[in-house]
Amino acid sequence: MRSEIFSSGIELATLVTSSILLRKSWDVISSDHEDIISYKGEGLSWKLYKESHSDLNIIAFEATFDSSKLSGDLVPSSEKFLHFDFLCTEINQIFSINRTALSLFHKNHQRLDQLKCYEINSSSRLIVTGHGLGGSVASLFTISLLDSVWLGKNRPLCITFGSPLIGDKNLQQAISRSPIWNSCFLDVVSVKDPLPRLFIANHTYMPFGTFLFCSDINSVCFENPDNVLELLIAMDSTRDQNQGFKSANYGNIVKNLNHKTISNDFITVAGNMTRPESNSVLASSISLQLGTLGLTPHMQVEQPQQNIDIITLEGKMIKLEQKFIYQKKVMFSPSKKLNLIKRDMVQLEWYKKGGKNRGIGYYDSYKRNVSILDHDVVKFIKNLTYYWKSMVEEAKIMPQKGSAGFRKSWLYAGTSYRRMVEPLVIAEYYSNGGKDYMTKNRPKHFVLLEEWFWNEMTRARTRYVEAMLTLDFGTLINNMILSRQQTMVYEEMEDYLLSDDENYEDISKYPSFFCVVDDQIRLSSKELNVVEENEENVSNSYFEALVDECIHSPRKGSVMEGNNIKGFGSRVDQAILSRQGSFGSKGRKQNVESILTTDSCFWAHVEEALLLCKELKATEENEETMQKLVKFEKYVYELLENYEV
């Protein structure tokens, strides 16, 4: 049975208005707190309040510019914004911000940078607030914090009162792509305040964050930016044309809503609850929320001069909310989809094993495409490719500092996918007469997955070097062993660590180092329970022998003589792999045959070498072709030496 979906805007509004944070924020704006430090800037002022009995800091911005004269001009990010370039991604390269708000921020950016560096810190709770145009600057200041140290546990919360929209849809997408960033913004808007609706006629402005819409007696929250925009348009259609730009009294609104929430003194005006809808629960909740703000079909009958169709508005908002809830569910649990897609990887593993049983490699089998299995496996490849392409696109869109990428669980899963599937993509490409796969036709998502993987390995290498410099060898070896168990991806770092002649003498000075290694390797042998029962005794004995060799052999003679420590990393690898059932009686060859080739483009190199051989046979000896083949030979031999193919 499919569960019903609903909108919880009334409940969320009750939670927000019951909090004292709204009142605290407004009190700082109106200078009702003592011990407020005031700062004067160019066209802008701000106040800093540090609560004495807690770690709460509140910064309130106020603009001296007349808000009624605000321009709707937008400035594109192609003009090289200060502080906001981190929002640009490969797909979302340009976004736009209101010129007036951005100008105020940039005129005062040096003093605001000092405020960030010397007056506030990420270990304290921070509220950034402002009214009207001051709220717009508060939003920009908060965005600038998202790219700094403010990514820890205490993220800033931006609370604005009656502020106009500050950017276009691309800015909204840049913020909303990160649910954590989006949750940092709360906009309080009175249904009678004209300023938040100032730029909706522009059709390019778009809201982001959560909006708390307030009437005289009630409030309701909306998170869907499309529904927020629809409500702003509806509110503009119902406003009193003689009101001008008279701002709402947010101090009284916040105080009254807080009192009504505590006393549970709410009046809910329901809309037409009898209309059939595709989802009755969602339709009812949307109708209740609009009724809470006084937007009901009864209002349309009593005030026919109002240019708004409430029934049409409800229907549109229901559809937009359905789409928004679905998108949130997909974003909320991406790991569930990852677990499901791994079933297709298992199918490819069986396909690979089946090819081996038939005496043919899975690359050659797929390229020849003569077996029923070769046809059946196509759908699994398509499913995996569609999933990982979409995941890479999401990662590219996600705003973040530095190069985009995944968390480690996705990164390692994506690496396994790349090493398993790309050879099959190469097989199909060259079977259709392709050429120069790596330089001209390699899919972009494979390139990015590989780039992000090696970026992570570089960071891992840096961590190992730092550990080595602190002589924390116990942690070093522990991490090495755990990485071997999980990913087999730290080979280069171990070679670097254990083959550097300058480090031999330093290592030998720490006798406890070998004891730690001994303990960690033996502990790992107890934790790895992946050996077949009939192989356990053989494999365990081989493991123990290798452990004894790699632990005790450095003690037998001078460390500076021979290559005892130099070969330590490879012997640890053998010991762990033997415990995993890959060594022992079956030997090293079986282990190499069972792995995925480290370089997922290996077969493209092979295909290009075959084409070079044909070219060499068809023509006289060509020095350039020969050099390419010699280079290929060295490349393959290196992989063979490292047991990576």
PDB file of N, CA and C in Angstrom, residues 423-514:
ATOM      1  N   PRO A 423      36.234  -1.486 -19.017  1.00  0.00           N
ATOM      2  CA  PRO A 423      36.775  -2.413 -20.014  1.00  0.00           C
ATOM      3  C   PRO A 423      35.725  -2.915 -20.996  1.00  0.00           C
ATOM      4  N   LEU A 424      34.487  -3.108 -20.533  1.00  0.00           N
ATOM      5  CA  LEU A 424      33.432  -3.563 -21.432  1.00  0.00           C
ATOM      6  C   LEU A 424      33.018  -2.455 -22.398  1.00  0.00           C
ATOM      7  N   VAL A 425      33.022  -1.213 -21.909  1.00  0.00           N
ATOM      8  CA  VAL A 425      32.750  -0.068 -22.790  1.00  0.00           C
ATOM      9  C   VAL A 425      33.843   0.028 -23.856  1.00  0.00           C
ATOM     10  N   ILE A 426      35.078  -0.205 -23.447  1.00  0.00           N
ATOM     11  CA  ILE A 426      36.200  -0.194 -24.402  1.00  0.00           C
ATOM     12  C   ILE A 426      36.048  -1.311 -25.419  1.00  0.00           C
ATOM     13  N   ALA A 427      35.648  -2.499 -24.952  1.00  0.00           N
ATOM     14  CA  ALA A 427      35.468  -3.635 -25.863  1.00  0.00           C
ATOM     15  C   ALA A 427      34.445  -3.316 -26.942  1.00  0.00           C
ATOM     16  N   GLU A 428      33.317  -2.745 -26.543  1.00  0.00           N
ATOM     17  CA  GLU A 428      32.274  -2.390 -27.515  1.00  0.00           C
ATOM     18  C   GLU A 428      32.763  -1.301 -28.466  1.00  0.00           C
ATOM     19  N   TYR A 429      33.515  -0.343 -27.920  1.00  0.00           N
ATOM     20  CA  TYR A 429      33.996   0.772 -28.728  1.00  0.00           C
ATOM     21  C   TYR A 429      34.930   0.287 -29.836  1.00  0.00           C
ATOM     22  N   TYR A 430      35.889  -0.576 -29.509  1.00  0.00           N
ATOM     23  CA  TYR A 430      36.862  -1.033 -30.507  1.00  0.00           C
ATOM     24  C   TYR A 430      36.275  -2.110 -31.416  1.00  0.00           C
ATOM     25  N   SER A 431      35.286  -2.849 -30.942  1.00  0.00           N
ATOM     26  CA  SER A 431      34.639  -3.827 -31.825  1.00  0.00           C
ATOM     27  C   SER A 431      33.852  -3.133 -32.929  1.00  0.00           C
ATOM     28  N   ASN A 432      33.476  -1.879 -32.679  1.00  0.00           N
ATOM     29  CA  ASN A 432      32.764  -1.087 -33.688  1.00  0.00           C
ATOM     30  C   ASN A 432      33.713  -0.228 -34.524  1.00  0.00           C
ATOM     31  N   GLY A 433      35.004  -0.533 -34.450  1.00  0.00           N
ATOM     32  CA  GLY A 433      35.971   0.171 -35.294  1.00  0.00           C
ATOM     33  C   GLY A 433      36.493   1.466 -34.720  1.00  0.00           C
ATOM     34  N   GLY A 434      36.339   1.665 -33.415  1.00  0.00           N
ATOM     35  CA  GLY A 434      36.789   2.905 -32.800  1.00  0.00           C
ATOM     36  C   GLY A 434      38.299   3.009 -32.715  1.00  0.00           C
ATOM     37  N   LYS A 435      38.753   4.215 -32.372  1.00  0.00           N
ATOM     38  CA  LYS A 435      40.188   4.483 -32.257  1.00  0.00           C
ATOM     39  C   LYS A 435      40.391   5.672 -31.315  1.00  0.00           C
ATOM     40  N   ASP A 436      41.557   5.709 -30.664  1.00  0.00           N
ATOM     41  CA  ASP A 436      41.910   6.812 -29.761  1.00  0.00           C
ATOM     42  C   ASP A 436      40.852   7.016 -28.673  1.00  0.00           C
ATOM     43  N   TYR A 437      40.503   5.946 -27.998  1.00  0.00           N
ATOM     44  CA  TYR A 437      39.467   6.006 -26.965  1.00  0.00           C
ATOM     45  C   TYR A 437      39.832   6.992 -25.860  1.00  0.00           C
ATOM     46  N   MET A 438      41.043   6.908 -25.340  1.00  0.00           N
ATOM     47  CA  MET A 438      41.416   7.688 -24.150  1.00  0.00           C
ATOM     48  C   MET A 438      41.506   9.184 -24.440  1.00  0.00           C
ATOM     49  N   THR A 439      41.948   9.553 -25.602  1.00  0.00           N
ATOM     50  CA  THR A 439      42.155  10.971 -25.901  1.00  0.00           C
ATOM     51  C   THR A 439      40.934  11.657 -26.498  1.00  0.00           C
ATOM     52  N   LYS A 440      40.042  10.881 -27.118  1.00  0.00           N
ATOM     53  CA  LYS A 440      38.944  11.515 -27.843  1.00  0.00           C
ATOM     54  C   LYS A 440      37.549  11.089 -27.393  1.00  0.00           C
ATOM     55  N   ASN A 441      37.414   9.866 -26.907  1.00  0.00           N
ATOM     56  CA  ASN A 441      36.054   9.353 -26.732  1.00  0.00           C
ATOM     57  C   ASN A 441      35.787   8.734 -25.361  1.00  0.00           C
ATOM     58  N   ARG A 442      36.658   8.943 -24.411  1.00  0.00           N
ATOM     59  CA  ARG A 442      36.414   8.383 -23.080  1.00  0.00           C
ATOM     60  C   ARG A 442      35.292   9.155 -22.391  1.00  0.00           C
ATOM     61  N   PRO A 443      34.246   8.466 -21.900  1.00  0.00           N
ATOM     62  CA  PRO A 443      33.140   9.159 -21.225  1.00  0.00           C
ATOM     63  C   PRO A 443      33.638   9.993 -20.049  1.00  0.00           C
ATOM     64  N   LYS A 444      33.038  11.160 -19.898  1.00  0.00           N
ATOM     65  CA  LYS A 444      33.498  12.116 -18.899  1.00  0.00           C
ATOM     66  C   LYS A 444      33.356  11.576 -17.478  1.00  0.00           C
ATOM     67  N   HIS A 445      32.326  10.793 -17.216  1.00  0.00           N
ATOM     68  CA  HIS A 445      32.129  10.340 -15.833  1.00  0.00           C
ATOM     69  C   HIS A 445      33.226   9.367 -15.404  1.00  0.00           C
ATOM     70  N   PHE A 446      33.795   8.610 -16.364  1.00  0.00           N
ATOM     71  CA  PHE A 446      34.939   7.764 -16.027  1.00  0.00           C
ATOM     72  C   PHE A 446      36.161   8.620 -15.670  1.00  0.00           C
ATOM     73  N   VAL A 447      36.360   9.673 -16.436  1.00  0.00           N
ATOM     74  CA  VAL A 447      37.495  10.566 -16.190  1.00  0.00           C
ATOM     75  C   VAL A 447      37.401  11.175 -14.789  1.00  0.00           C
ATOM     76  N   LEU A 448      36.208  11.649 -14.430  1.00  0.00           N
ATOM     77  CA  LEU A 448      36.029  12.298 -13.134  1.00  0.00           C
ATOM     78  C   LEU A 448      36.137  11.310 -11.982  1.00  0.00           C
ATOM     79  N   LEU A 449      35.570  10.121 -12.157  1.00  0.00           N
ATOM     80  CA  LEU A 449      35.686   9.111 -11.106  1.00  0.00           C
ATOM     81  C   LEU A 449      37.146   8.776 -10.829  1.00  0.00           C
ATOM     82  N   GLU A 450      37.937   8.669 -11.887  1.00  0.00           N
ATOM     83  CA  GLU A 450      39.352   8.374 -11.708  1.00  0.00           C
ATOM     84  C   GLU A 450      40.083   9.557 -11.080  1.00  0.00           C
ATOM     85  N   GLU A 451      39.754  10.750 -11.511  1.00  0.00           N
ATOM     86  CA  GLU A 451      40.401  11.947 -10.973  1.00  0.00           C
ATOM     87  C   GLU A 451      40.112  12.095  -9.481  1.00  0.00           C
ATOM     88  N   TRP A 452      38.845  11.906  -9.095  1.00  0.00           N
ATOM     89  CA  TRP A 452      38.483  12.041  -7.681  1.00  0.00           C
ATOM     90  C   TRP A 452      39.129  10.950  -6.839  1.00  0.00           C
ATOM     91  N   PHE A 453      39.255   9.748  -7.415  1.00  0.00           N
ATOM     92  CA  PHE A 453      39.891   8.652  -6.691  1.00  0.00           C
ATOM     93  C   PHE A 453      41.352   8.988  -6.381  1.00  0.00           C
ATOM     94  N   TRP A 454      42.073   9.468  -7.379  1.00  0.00           N
ATOM     95  CA  TRP A 454      43.481   9.771  -7.153  1.00  0.00           C
ATOM     96  C   TRP A 454      43.658  11.010  -6.283  1.00  0.00           C
ATOM     97  N   ASN A 455      42.706  11.939  -6.316  1.00  0.00           N
ATOM     98  CA  ASN A 455      42.749  13.057  -5.377  1.00  0.00           C
ATOM     99  C   ASN A 455      42.658  12.563  -3.943  1.00  0.00           C
ATOM    100  N   GLU A 456      41.761  11.592  -3.728  1.00  0.00           N
ATOM    101  CA  GLU A 456      41.617  11.016  -2.392  1.00  0.00           C
ATOM    102  C   GLU A 456      42.881  10.270  -1.986  1.00  0.00           C
ATOM    103  N   MET A 457      43.489   9.558  -2.944  1.00  0.00           N
ATOM    104  CA  MET A 457      44.731   8.856  -2.635  1.00  0.00           C
ATOM    105  C   MET A 457      45.862   9.835  -2.297  1.00  0.00           C
ATOM    106  N   THR A 458      45.871  10.987  -2.969  1.00  0.00           N
ATOM    107  CA  THR A 458      46.873  12.007  -2.657  1.00  0.00           C
ATOM    108  C   THR A 458      46.683  12.526  -1.244  1.00  0.00           C
ATOM    109  N   ARG A 459      45.429  12.765  -0.861  1.00  0.00           N
ATOM    110  CA  ARG A 459      45.167  13.207   0.510  1.00  0.00           C
ATOM    111  C   ARG A 459      45.565  12.127   1.514  1.00  0.00           C
ATOM    112  N   ALA A 460      45.303  10.855   1.155  1.00  0.00           N
ATOM    113  CA  ALA A 460      45.695   9.758   2.044  1.00  0.00           C
ATOM    114  C   ALA A 460      47.209   9.702   2.188  1.00  0.00           C
ATOM    115  N   ARG A 461      47.918   9.906   1.074  1.00  0.00           N
ATOM    116  CA  ARG A 461      49.379   9.901   1.109  1.00  0.00           C
ATOM    117  C   ARG A 461      49.895  11.015   2.025  1.00  0.00           C
ATOM    118  N   THR A 462      49.238  12.171   1.949  1.00  0.00           N
ATOM    119  CA  THR A 462      49.638  13.289   2.805  1.00  0.00           C
ATOM    120  C   THR A 462      49.446  12.948   4.275  1.00  0.00           C
ATOM    121  N   ARG A 463      48.328  12.300   4.575  1.00  0.00           N
ATOM    122  CA  ARG A 463      48.088  11.908   5.966  1.00  0.00           C
ATOM    123  C   ARG A 463      49.149  10.933   6.451  1.00  0.00           C
ATOM    124  N   TYR A 464      49.551  10.005   5.580  1.00  0.00           N
ATOM    125  CA  TYR A 464      50.584   9.046   5.960  1.00  0.00           C
ATOM    126  C   TYR A 464      51.929   9.737   6.207  1.00  0.00           C
ATOM    127  N   VAL A 465      52.262  10.692   5.340  1.00  0.00           N
ATOM    128  CA  VAL A 465      53.513  11.415   5.522  1.00  0.00           C
ATOM    129  C   VAL A 465      53.498  12.170   6.844  1.00  0.00           C
ATOM    130  N   GLU A 466      52.364  12.801   7.171  1.00  0.00           N
ATOM    131  CA  GLU A 466      52.259  13.520   8.436  1.00  0.00           C
ATOM    132  C   GLU A 466      52.431  12.567   9.616  1.00  0.00           C
ATOM    133  N   ALA A 467      51.818  11.378   9.506  1.00  0.00           N
ATOM    134  CA  ALA A 467      51.982  10.396  10.574  1.00  0.00           C
ATOM    135  C   ALA A 467      53.427   9.941  10.686  1.00  0.00           C
ATOM    136  N   MET A 468      54.078   9.788   9.526  1.00  0.00           N
ATOM    137  CA  MET A 468      55.473   9.364   9.525  1.00  0.00           C
ATOM    138  C   MET A 468      56.358  10.416  10.188  1.00  0.00           C
ATOM    139  N   LEU A 469      56.074  11.681   9.924  1.00  0.00           N
ATOM    140  CA  LEU A 469      56.881  12.748  10.501  1.00  0.00           C
ATOM    141  C   LEU A 469      56.731  12.820  12.010  1.00  0.00           C
ATOM    142  N   THR A 470      55.577  12.404  12.514  1.00  0.00           N
ATOM    143  CA  THR A 470      55.385  12.395  13.969  1.00  0.00           C
ATOM    144  C   THR A 470      55.835  11.082  14.592  1.00  0.00           C
ATOM    145  N   LEU A 471      56.374  10.153  13.748  1.00  0.00           N
ATOM    146  CA  LEU A 471      56.884   8.865  14.207  1.00  0.00           C
ATOM    147  C   LEU A 471      55.811   8.032  14.891  1.00  0.00           C
ATOM    148  N   ASP A 472      54.559   8.244  14.488  1.00  0.00           N
ATOM    149  CA  ASP A 472      53.465   7.453  15.057  1.00  0.00           C
ATOM    150  C   ASP A 472      53.311   6.189  14.223  1.00  0.00           C
ATOM    151  N   PHE A 473      54.272   5.265  14.342  1.00  0.00           N
ATOM    152  CA  PHE A 473      54.313   4.099  13.477  1.00  0.00           C
ATOM    153  C   PHE A 473      53.181   3.123  13.782  1.00  0.00           C
ATOM    154  N   GLY A 474      52.731   3.083  15.038  1.00  0.00           N
ATOM    155  CA  GLY A 474      51.616   2.184  15.357  1.00  0.00           C
ATOM    156  C   GLY A 474      50.377   2.551  14.563  1.00  0.00           C
ATOM    157  N   THR A 475      50.044   3.850  14.560  1.00  0.00           N
ATOM    158  CA  THR A 475      48.898   4.320  13.778  1.00  0.00           C
ATOM    159  C   THR A 475      49.116   4.086  12.300  1.00  0.00           C
ATOM    160  N   LEU A 476      50.353   4.325  11.851  1.00  0.00           N
ATOM    161  CA  LEU A 476      50.669   4.148  10.443  1.00  0.00           C
ATOM    162  C   LEU A 476      50.375   2.724   9.973  1.00  0.00           C
ATOM    163  N   ILE A 477      50.934   1.751  10.679  1.00  0.00           N
ATOM    164  CA  ILE A 477      50.765   0.365  10.261  1.00  0.00           C
ATOM    165  C   ILE A 477      49.326  -0.074  10.421  1.00  0.00           C
ATOM    166  N   ASN A 478      48.675   0.405  11.470  1.00  0.00           N
ATOM    167  CA  ASN A 478      47.265   0.070  11.657  1.00  0.00           C
ATOM    168  C   ASN A 478      46.441   0.535  10.467  1.00  0.00           C
ATOM    169  N   ASN A 479      46.659   1.787  10.042  1.00  0.00           N
ATOM    170  CA  ASN A 479      45.929   2.319   8.891  1.00  0.00           C
ATOM    171  C   ASN A 479      46.276   1.574   7.618  1.00  0.00           C
ATOM    172  N   MET A 480      47.552   1.202   7.479  1.00  0.00           N
ATOM    173  CA  MET A 480      47.965   0.456   6.293  1.00  0.00           C
ATOM    174  C   MET A 480      47.226  -0.861   6.199  1.00  0.00           C
ATOM    175  N   ILE A 481      47.146  -1.563   7.330  1.00  0.00           N
ATOM    176  CA  ILE A 481      46.498  -2.880   7.321  1.00  0.00           C
ATOM    177  C   ILE A 481      45.005  -2.743   7.065  1.00  0.00           C
ATOM    178  N   LEU A 482      44.368  -1.770   7.741  1.00  0.00           N
ATOM    179  CA  LEU A 482      42.934  -1.575   7.541  1.00  0.00           C
ATOM    180  C   LEU A 482      42.626  -1.186   6.105  1.00  0.00           C
ATOM    181  N   SER A 483      43.487  -0.338   5.517  1.00  0.00           N
ATOM    182  CA  SER A 483      43.260   0.052   4.130  1.00  0.00           C
ATOM    183  C   SER A 483      43.387  -1.140   3.203  1.00  0.00           C
ATOM    184  N   ARG A 484      44.312  -2.073   3.536  1.00  0.00           N
ATOM    185  CA  ARG A 484      44.465  -3.282   2.734  1.00  0.00           C
ATOM    186  C   ARG A 484      43.195  -4.130   2.804  1.00  0.00           C
ATOM    187  N   GLN A 485      42.640  -4.213   3.994  1.00  0.00           N
ATOM    188  CA  GLN A 485      41.446  -5.042   4.154  1.00  0.00           C
ATOM    189  C   GLN A 485      40.272  -4.470   3.372  1.00  0.00           C
ATOM    190  N   GLN A 486      40.201  -3.139   3.286  1.00  0.00           N
ATOM    191  CA  GLN A 486      39.002  -2.509   2.754  1.00  0.00           C
ATOM    192  C   GLN A 486      39.099  -2.171   1.282  1.00  0.00           C
ATOM    193  N   THR A 487      40.233  -1.610   0.847  1.00  0.00           N
ATOM    194  CA  THR A 487      40.241  -1.041  -0.501  1.00  0.00           C
ATOM    195  C   THR A 487      41.420  -1.418  -1.366  1.00  0.00           C
ATOM    196  N   MET A 488      42.530  -1.851  -0.768  1.00  0.00           N
ATOM    197  CA  MET A 488      43.742  -2.171  -1.526  1.00  0.00           C
ATOM    198  C   MET A 488      44.193  -0.994  -2.387  1.00  0.00           C
ATOM    199  N   VAL A 489      44.157   0.213  -1.828  1.00  0.00           N
ATOM    200  CA  VAL A 489      44.447   1.385  -2.645  1.00  0.00           C
ATOM    201  C   VAL A 489      45.619   2.213  -2.155  1.00  0.00           C
ATOM    202  N   TYR A 490      46.315   1.774  -1.082  1.00  0.00           N
ATOM    203  CA  TYR A 490      47.380   2.597  -0.550  1.00  0.00           C
ATOM    204  C   TYR A 490      48.768   2.042  -0.880  1.00  0.00           C
ATOM    205  N   GLU A 491      48.888   1.323  -1.983  1.00  0.00           N
ATOM    206  CA  GLU A 491      50.145   0.674  -2.306  1.00  0.00           C
ATOM    207  C   GLU A 491      51.276   1.679  -2.504  1.00  0.00           C
ATOM    208  N   GLU A 492      50.992   2.752  -3.206  1.00  0.00           N
ATOM    209  CA  GLU A 492      52.045   3.710  -3.497  1.00  0.00           C
ATOM    210  C   GLU A 492      52.606   4.319  -2.215  1.00  0.00           C
ATOM    211  N   MET A 493      51.716   4.596  -1.242  1.00  0.00           N
ATOM    212  CA  MET A 493      52.189   5.208  -0.020  1.00  0.00           C
ATOM    213  C   MET A 493      53.068   4.256   0.765  1.00  0.00           C
ATOM    214  N   GLU A 494      52.717   2.973   0.780  1.00  0.00           N
ATOM    215  CA  GLU A 494      53.522   2.008   1.515  1.00  0.00           C
ATOM    216  C   GLU A 494      54.899   1.860   0.875  1.00  0.00           C
ATOM    217  N   ASP A 495      54.914   1.859  -0.462  1.00  0.00           N
ATOM    218  CA  ASP A 495      56.210   1.778  -1.137  1.00  0.00           C
ATOM    219  C   ASP A 495      57.067   2.992  -0.788  1.00  0.00           C
ATOM    220  N   TYR A 496      56.417   4.143  -0.783  1.00  0.00           N
ATOM    221  CA  TYR A 496      57.137   5.370  -0.456  1.00  0.00           C
ATOM    222  C   TYR A 496      57.655   5.324   0.978  1.00  0.00           C
ATOM    223  N   LEU A 497      56.803   4.879   1.889  1.00  0.00           N
ATOM    224  CA  LEU A 497      57.172   4.850   3.294  1.00  0.00           C
ATOM    225  C   LEU A 497      58.261   3.825   3.577  1.00  0.00           C
ATOM    226  N   LEU A 498      58.135   2.639   2.982  1.00  0.00           N
ATOM    227  CA  LEU A 498      58.977   1.522   3.383  1.00  0.00           C
ATOM    228  C   LEU A 498      60.180   1.309   2.471  1.00  0.00           C
ATOM    229  N   SER A 499      60.350   2.120   1.439  1.00  0.00           N
ATOM    230  CA  SER A 499      61.494   1.956   0.550  1.00  0.00           C
ATOM    231  C   SER A 499      62.430   3.151   0.581  1.00  0.00           C
ATOM    232  N   ASP A 500      62.099   4.159   1.380  1.00  0.00           N
ATOM    233  CA  ASP A 500      62.955   5.338   1.472  1.00  0.00           C
ATOM    234  C   ASP A 500      64.155   5.033   2.359  1.00  0.00           C
ATOM    235  N   ASP A 501      65.347   4.963   1.754  1.00  0.00           N
ATOM    236  CA  ASP A 501      66.553   4.587   2.496  1.00  0.00           C
ATOM    237  C   ASP A 501      66.807   5.492   3.694  1.00  0.00           C
ATOM    238  N   GLU A 502      66.387   6.750   3.597  1.00  0.00           N
ATOM    239  CA  GLU A 502      66.660   7.687   4.675  1.00  0.00           C
ATOM    240  C   GLU A 502      65.885   7.340   5.939  1.00  0.00           C
ATOM    241  N   ASN A 503      64.838   6.515   5.812  1.00  0.00           N
ATOM    242  CA  ASN A 503      64.001   6.216   6.967  1.00  0.00           C
ATOM    243  C   ASN A 503      64.392   4.916   7.667  1.00  0.00           C
ATOM    244  N   TYR A 504      65.290   4.118   7.061  1.00  0.00           N
ATOM    245  CA  TYR A 504      65.603   2.810   7.645  1.00  0.00           C
ATOM    246  C   TYR A 504      66.128   2.934   9.076  1.00  0.00           C
ATOM    247  N   GLU A 505      67.110   3.811   9.248  1.00  0.00           N
ATOM    248  CA  GLU A 505      67.743   3.911  10.558  1.00  0.00           C
ATOM    249  C   GLU A 505      66.761   4.439  11.594  1.00  0.00           C
ATOM    250  N   ASP A 506      65.920   5.400  11.196  1.00  0.00           N
ATOM    251  CA  ASP A 506      64.949   5.950  12.132  1.00  0.00           C
ATOM    252  C   ASP A 506      63.990   4.872  12.624  1.00  0.00           C
ATOM    253  N   ILE A 507      63.509   4.026  11.724  1.00  0.00           N
ATOM    254  CA  ILE A 507      62.583   2.968  12.099  1.00  0.00           C
ATOM    255  C   ILE A 507      63.238   1.995  13.062  1.00  0.00           C
ATOM    256  N   SER A 508      64.521   1.675  12.831  1.00  0.00           N
ATOM    257  CA  SER A 508      65.197   0.684  13.658  1.00  0.00           C
ATOM    258  C   SER A 508      65.402   1.163  15.081  1.00  0.00           C
ATOM    259  N   LYS A 509      65.266   2.446  15.313  1.00  0.00           N
ATOM    260  CA  LYS A 509      65.474   2.973  16.655  1.00  0.00           C
ATOM    261  C   LYS A 509      64.281   2.728  17.577  1.00  0.00           C
ATOM    262  N   TYR A 510      63.199   2.218  17.017  1.00  0.00           N
ATOM    263  CA  TYR A 510      61.987   2.056  17.815  1.00  0.00           C
ATOM    264  C   TYR A 510      61.621   0.584  17.893  1.00  0.00           C
ATOM    265  N   PRO A 511      62.143  -0.154  18.907  1.00  0.00           N
ATOM    266  CA  PRO A 511      61.856  -1.587  19.021  1.00  0.00           C
ATOM    267  C   PRO A 511      60.368  -1.864  19.149  1.00  0.00           C
ATOM    268  N   SER A 512      59.646  -0.969  19.831  1.00  0.00           N
ATOM    269  CA  SER A 512      58.211  -1.213  20.024  1.00  0.00           C
ATOM    270  C   SER A 512      57.446  -1.188  18.711  1.00  0.00           C
ATOM    271  N   PHE A 513      58.057  -0.587  17.709  1.00  0.00           N
ATOM    272  CA  PHE A 513      57.410  -0.528  16.391  1.00  0.00           C
ATOM    273  C   PHE A 513      57.066  -1.920  15.889  1.00  0.00           C
ATOM    274  N   PHE A 514      58.020  -2.851  16.005  1.00  0.00           N
ATOM    275  CA  PHE A 514      57.795  -4.194  15.493  1.00  0.00           C
ATOM    276  C   PHE A 514      56.742  -4.930  16.325  1.00  0.00           C
TER     277      PHE A 514
END
